[in-house]
PDB file of C-alpha atoms and ligand atoms in Angstrom:
ATOM      1  CA  MET A 190      29.815  86.641  16.440  1.00 37.00           C
ATOM      2  CA  THR A 191      30.296  83.574  18.563  1.00 38.00           C
ATOM      3  CA  THR A 192      28.193  82.957  21.630  1.00 38.00           C
ATOM      4  CA  ASN A 193      29.859  79.754  22.731  1.00 40.00           C
ATOM      5  CA  ALA A 194      30.626  79.380  26.414  1.00 44.00           C
ATOM      6  CA  GLY A 195      34.168  79.941  27.522  1.00 48.00           C
ATOM      7  CA  ALA A 196      36.639  82.753  27.513  1.00 50.00           C
ATOM      8  CA  MET A 197      35.457  85.945  25.921  1.00 58.00           C
ATOM      9  CA  ASP A 198      36.747  86.248  22.378  1.00 53.00           C
ATOM     10  CA  LEU A 199      36.718  89.945  21.613  1.00 58.00           C
ATOM     11  CA  SER A 200      37.874  89.599  18.033  1.00 54.00           C
ATOM     12  CA  PHE A 201      34.343  90.096  16.754  1.00 52.00           C
ATOM     13  CA  LEU A 202      34.546  93.669  17.980  1.00 55.00           C
ATOM     14  CA  GLY A 203      37.526  94.592  15.916  1.00 52.00           C
ATOM     15  CA  SER A 204      36.324  96.517  12.926  1.00 51.00           C
ATOM     16  CA  ASP A 205      37.365 100.027  13.928  1.00 54.00           C
ATOM     17  CA  ASP A 206      40.334 101.225  15.954  1.00 64.00           C
ATOM     18  CA  ASP A 207      40.522  98.169  18.161  1.00 75.00           C
ATOM     19  CA  LEU A 208      43.819  98.658  20.001  1.00 83.00           C
ATOM     20  CA  TRP A 209      41.791  99.246  23.150  1.00 87.00           C
ATOM     21  CA  LEU A 210      40.789  95.592  23.163  1.00 88.00           C
ATOM     22  CA  ASP A 211      44.221  94.675  24.470  1.00 89.00           C
ATOM     23  CA  GLU A 212      43.322  96.368  27.737  1.00 93.00           C
ATOM     24  CA  ALA A 213      39.739  95.141  28.012  1.00 95.00           C
ATOM     25  CA  ALA A 214      39.007  94.070  31.566  1.00 96.00           C
ATOM     26  CA  CYS A 215      36.530  91.474  30.318  1.00 95.00           C
ATOM     27  CA  ALA A 216      39.049  89.433  28.344  1.00 91.00           C
ATOM     28  CA  GLY A 217      38.737  85.878  29.609  1.00 89.00           C
ATOM     29  CA  LEU A 218      35.234  86.295  30.996  1.00 92.00           C
ATOM     30  CA  PRO A 219      32.277  84.385  29.503  1.00 91.00           C
ATOM     31  CA  ILE A 220      30.752  86.434  26.712  1.00 88.00           C
ATOM     32  CA  GLU A 221      27.263  85.411  27.840  1.00 90.00           C
ATOM     33  CA  SER A 222      27.770  87.552  30.902  1.00 92.00           C
ATOM     34  CA  PHE A 223      27.579  90.643  28.705  1.00 93.00           C
ATOM     35  CA  PHE A 224      24.735  89.472  26.475  1.00 92.00           C
ATOM     36  CA  VAL A 225      21.811  88.852  28.787  1.00 90.00           C
ATOM     37  CA  GLN A 226      18.373  87.910  27.531  1.00 86.00           C
ATOM     38  CA  ALA A 227      15.720  90.566  27.113  1.00 81.00           C
ATOM     39  CA  GLY A 228      14.000  91.238  30.407  1.00 81.00           C
ATOM     40  CA  HIS A 229      17.029  90.188  32.436  1.00 84.00           C
ATOM     41  CA  ILE A 230      19.627  92.410  34.019  1.00 83.00           C
ATOM     42  CA  ILE A 231      23.345  91.947  34.036  1.00 90.00           C
ATOM     43  CA  ASP A 232      25.060  90.623  37.145  1.00 92.00           C
ATOM     44  CA  GLU A 233      26.274  93.513  39.280  1.00 93.00           C
ATOM     45  CA  GLU A 234      29.739  91.973  39.578  1.00 94.00           C
ATOM     46  CA  VAL A 235      30.015  91.828  35.795  1.00 94.00           C
ATOM     47  CA  LEU A 236      28.862  95.421  35.572  1.00 94.00           C
ATOM     48  CA  ASN A 237      31.572  96.348  38.048  1.00 96.00           C
ATOM     49  CA  VAL A 238      34.134  94.880  35.653  1.00 96.00           C
ATOM     50  CA  CYS A 239      32.987  97.433  33.092  1.00 96.00           C
ATOM     51  CA  ARG A 240      32.884 100.220  35.650  1.00 96.00           C
ATOM     52  CA  ALA A 241      36.534  99.596  36.476  1.00 96.00           C
ATOM     53  CA  CYS A 242      37.644  98.861  32.920  1.00 96.00           C
ATOM     54  CA  PRO A 243      40.466 101.133  31.697  1.00 96.00           C
ATOM     55  CA  VAL A 244      39.014 101.214  28.186  1.00 96.00           C
ATOM     56  CA  ARG A 245      35.384 101.714  29.114  1.00 96.00           C
ATOM     57  CA  LEU A 246      34.942 104.818  26.996  1.00 95.00           C
ATOM     58  CA  ASP A 247      36.598 103.183  23.991  1.00 94.00           C
ATOM     59  CA  CYS A 248      34.190 100.292  24.343  1.00 95.00           C
ATOM     60  CA  LEU A 249      31.272 102.678  24.609  1.00 94.00           C
ATOM     61  CA  LYS A 250      32.426 104.624  21.565  1.00 93.00           C
ATOM     62  CA  HIS A 251      32.632 101.362  19.674  1.00 93.00           C
ATOM     63  CA  ALA A 252      29.049 100.517  20.580  1.00 94.00           C
ATOM     64  CA  TYR A 253      27.854 103.917  19.365  1.00 94.00           C
ATOM     65  CA  ASN A 254      29.635 103.571  16.032  1.00 92.00           C
ATOM     66  CA  PRO A 255      26.727 103.772  13.561  1.00 92.00           C
ATOM     67  CA  ASP A 256      28.673 101.818  10.963  1.00 90.00           C
ATOM     68  CA  LEU A 257      28.720  98.769  13.248  1.00 90.00           C
ATOM     69  CA  ASN A 258      25.006  98.786  14.079  1.00 92.00           C
ATOM     70  CA  ILE A 259      25.500  97.155  17.480  1.00 93.00           C
ATOM     71  CA  THR A 260      22.089  96.623  19.021  1.00 93.00           C
ATOM     72  CA  GLY A 261      22.720  94.027  21.738  1.00 92.00           C
ATOM     73  CA  GLY A 262      25.011  93.364  24.639  1.00 93.00           C
ATOM     74  CA  TYR A 263      26.482  95.505  27.337  1.00 95.00           C
ATOM     75  CA  PHE A 264      29.230  97.818  26.113  1.00 95.00           C
ATOM     76  CA  GLY A 265      30.949 100.271  28.389  1.00 96.00           C
ATOM     77  CA  GLY A 266      28.737  98.941  31.144  1.00 95.00           C
ATOM     78  CA  MET A 267      25.606 100.178  29.422  1.00 95.00           C
ATOM     79  CA  SER A 268      22.685  98.091  28.302  1.00 94.00           C
ATOM     80  CA  PRO A 269      21.246  98.239  24.796  1.00 93.00           C
ATOM     81  CA  GLY A 270      18.229 100.066  26.214  1.00 93.00           C
ATOM     82  CA  GLN A 271      20.362 102.669  27.923  1.00 95.00           C
ATOM     83  CA  ARG A 272      22.289 103.250  24.707  1.00 96.00           C
ATOM     84  CA  ARG A 273      19.089 103.658  22.740  1.00 96.00           C
ATOM     85  CA  GLU A 274      17.818 106.248  25.219  1.00 97.00           C
ATOM     86  CA  MET A 275      21.015 108.242  25.615  1.00 97.00           C
ATOM     87  CA  SER A 276      23.089 110.179  23.151  1.00 96.00           C
ATOM     88  CA  TYR A 277      26.768 109.290  23.092  1.00 96.00           C
ATOM     89  CA  ALA A 278      27.597 112.482  24.989  1.00 96.00           C
ATOM     90  CA  ASP A 279      25.037 111.657  27.667  1.00 97.00           C
ATOM     91  CA  ALA A 280      26.386 108.113  27.909  1.00 96.00           C
ATOM     92  CA  VAL A 281      29.912 109.406  28.481  1.00 96.00           C
ATOM     93  CA  ALA A 282      28.602 111.726  31.192  1.00 96.00           C
ATOM     94  CA  PHE A 283      26.719 108.824  32.743  1.00 96.00           C
ATOM     95  CA  CYS A 284      29.884 106.714  32.868  1.00 95.00           C
ATOM     96  CA  ALA A 285      31.672 109.470  34.753  1.00 94.00           C
ATOM     97  CA  THR A 286      29.189 109.080  37.589  1.00 95.00           C
ATOM     98  CA  ASP A 287      28.580 105.332  37.342  1.00 94.00           C
ATOM     99  CA  VAL A 288      31.357 103.941  39.525  1.00 91.00           C
ATOM    100  CA  VAL A 289      32.107 100.552  41.043  1.00 91.00           C
ATOM    101  CA  VAL A 290      29.508  99.586  43.584  1.00 82.00           C
ATOM    102  CA  SER A 291      30.983  98.008  46.696  1.00 81.00           C
ATOM    103  CA  PRO A 292      28.439  95.891  48.582  1.00 71.00           C
ATOM    104  CA  ALA A 293      30.352  96.552  51.784  1.00 64.00           C
ATOM    105  CA  ALA A 294      29.995 100.293  51.267  1.00 56.00           C
ATOM    106  CA  GLU A 295      26.215  99.974  51.192  1.00 53.00           C
ATOM    107  CA  GLU A 296      25.935  98.043  54.425  1.00 55.00           C
ATOM    108  CA  PRO A 297      25.236 100.040  57.557  1.00 54.00           C
ATOM    109  CA  ALA A 298      28.077 100.193  60.023  1.00 54.00           C
ATOM    110  CA  LEU A 299      26.347  98.257  62.791  1.00 59.00           C
ATOM    111  CA  ASP A 300      29.371  98.225  65.024  1.00 62.00           C
ATOM    112  CA  ALA A 301      29.863 101.971  64.891  1.00 57.00           C
ATOM    113  CA  GLU A 302      29.498 103.924  68.091  1.00 63.00           C
ATOM    114  CA  PRO A 303      26.393 106.103  68.156  1.00 58.00           C
ATOM    115  CA  VAL A 304      26.984 109.795  67.797  1.00 55.00           C
ATOM    116  CA  ILE A 305      25.390 111.763  70.624  1.00 62.00           C
ATOM    117  CA  TYR A 306      24.769 115.404  69.955  1.00 59.00           C
ATOM    118  CA  SER A 307      24.345 117.737  72.905  1.00 55.00           C
TER     119      SER A 307
HETATM  120  S1  LIG B 230      33.783  98.252  29.249  1.00 77.07           S
HETATM  121 FE1  LIG B 230      33.096  96.188  29.817  1.00 77.07          FE
HETATM  122  S2  LIG B 230      32.554  95.156  27.886  1.00 77.07           S
HETATM  123 FE2  LIG B 230      33.775  96.981  27.386  1.00 77.07          FE
HETATM  124  S3  LIG B 230      35.896  96.252  27.203  1.00 77.07           S
HETATM  125 FE3  LIG B 230      35.621  96.975  29.297  1.00 77.07          FE
HETATM  126  S4  LIG B 230      34.996  95.201  30.499  1.00 77.07           S
HETATM  127 FE4  LIG B 230      34.717  94.676  28.322  1.00 77.07          FE
END
C-alpha cells in the first residue's frame, strides 16, 4: 500500500470484487485522510464523504473480509476500533443510522420567532 500524499489510489484495495471502487466517493482525496494516527480522529468532513458514499457498504464489506486482514484505516466510515468492536451485521446497522452531519443543522435557529403557548 502506498501512503504518499496526493490523490487517493484505491488500487491497493482491489483483491476481491472491486467494481465498487469505480463509484468510490473518496477517489481523488488524499489517502492520509482515511488513515489517521492512533489516538487521532478523522476529520468530520472526510467522514461525511463516507457517509454519503454510494458504495459505503461495499467498502465496509471489503474491510470485514477476513482474507484481507485489514486492520487500519477508515472503511465505510468506520474506524479500525469500531470494526473490531462490531460484527459486520452490527456495522451495517450502524451505517444505516450514521448519516451526513450538517453543521448548519446543529446550530440553533437564533433568528426564529419564539413560540408562545397559551
Ligand atoms: S465509504 Fe469512504 S473510504 Fe469507502 S469507498 Fe466510500 S468514501 Fe471511500
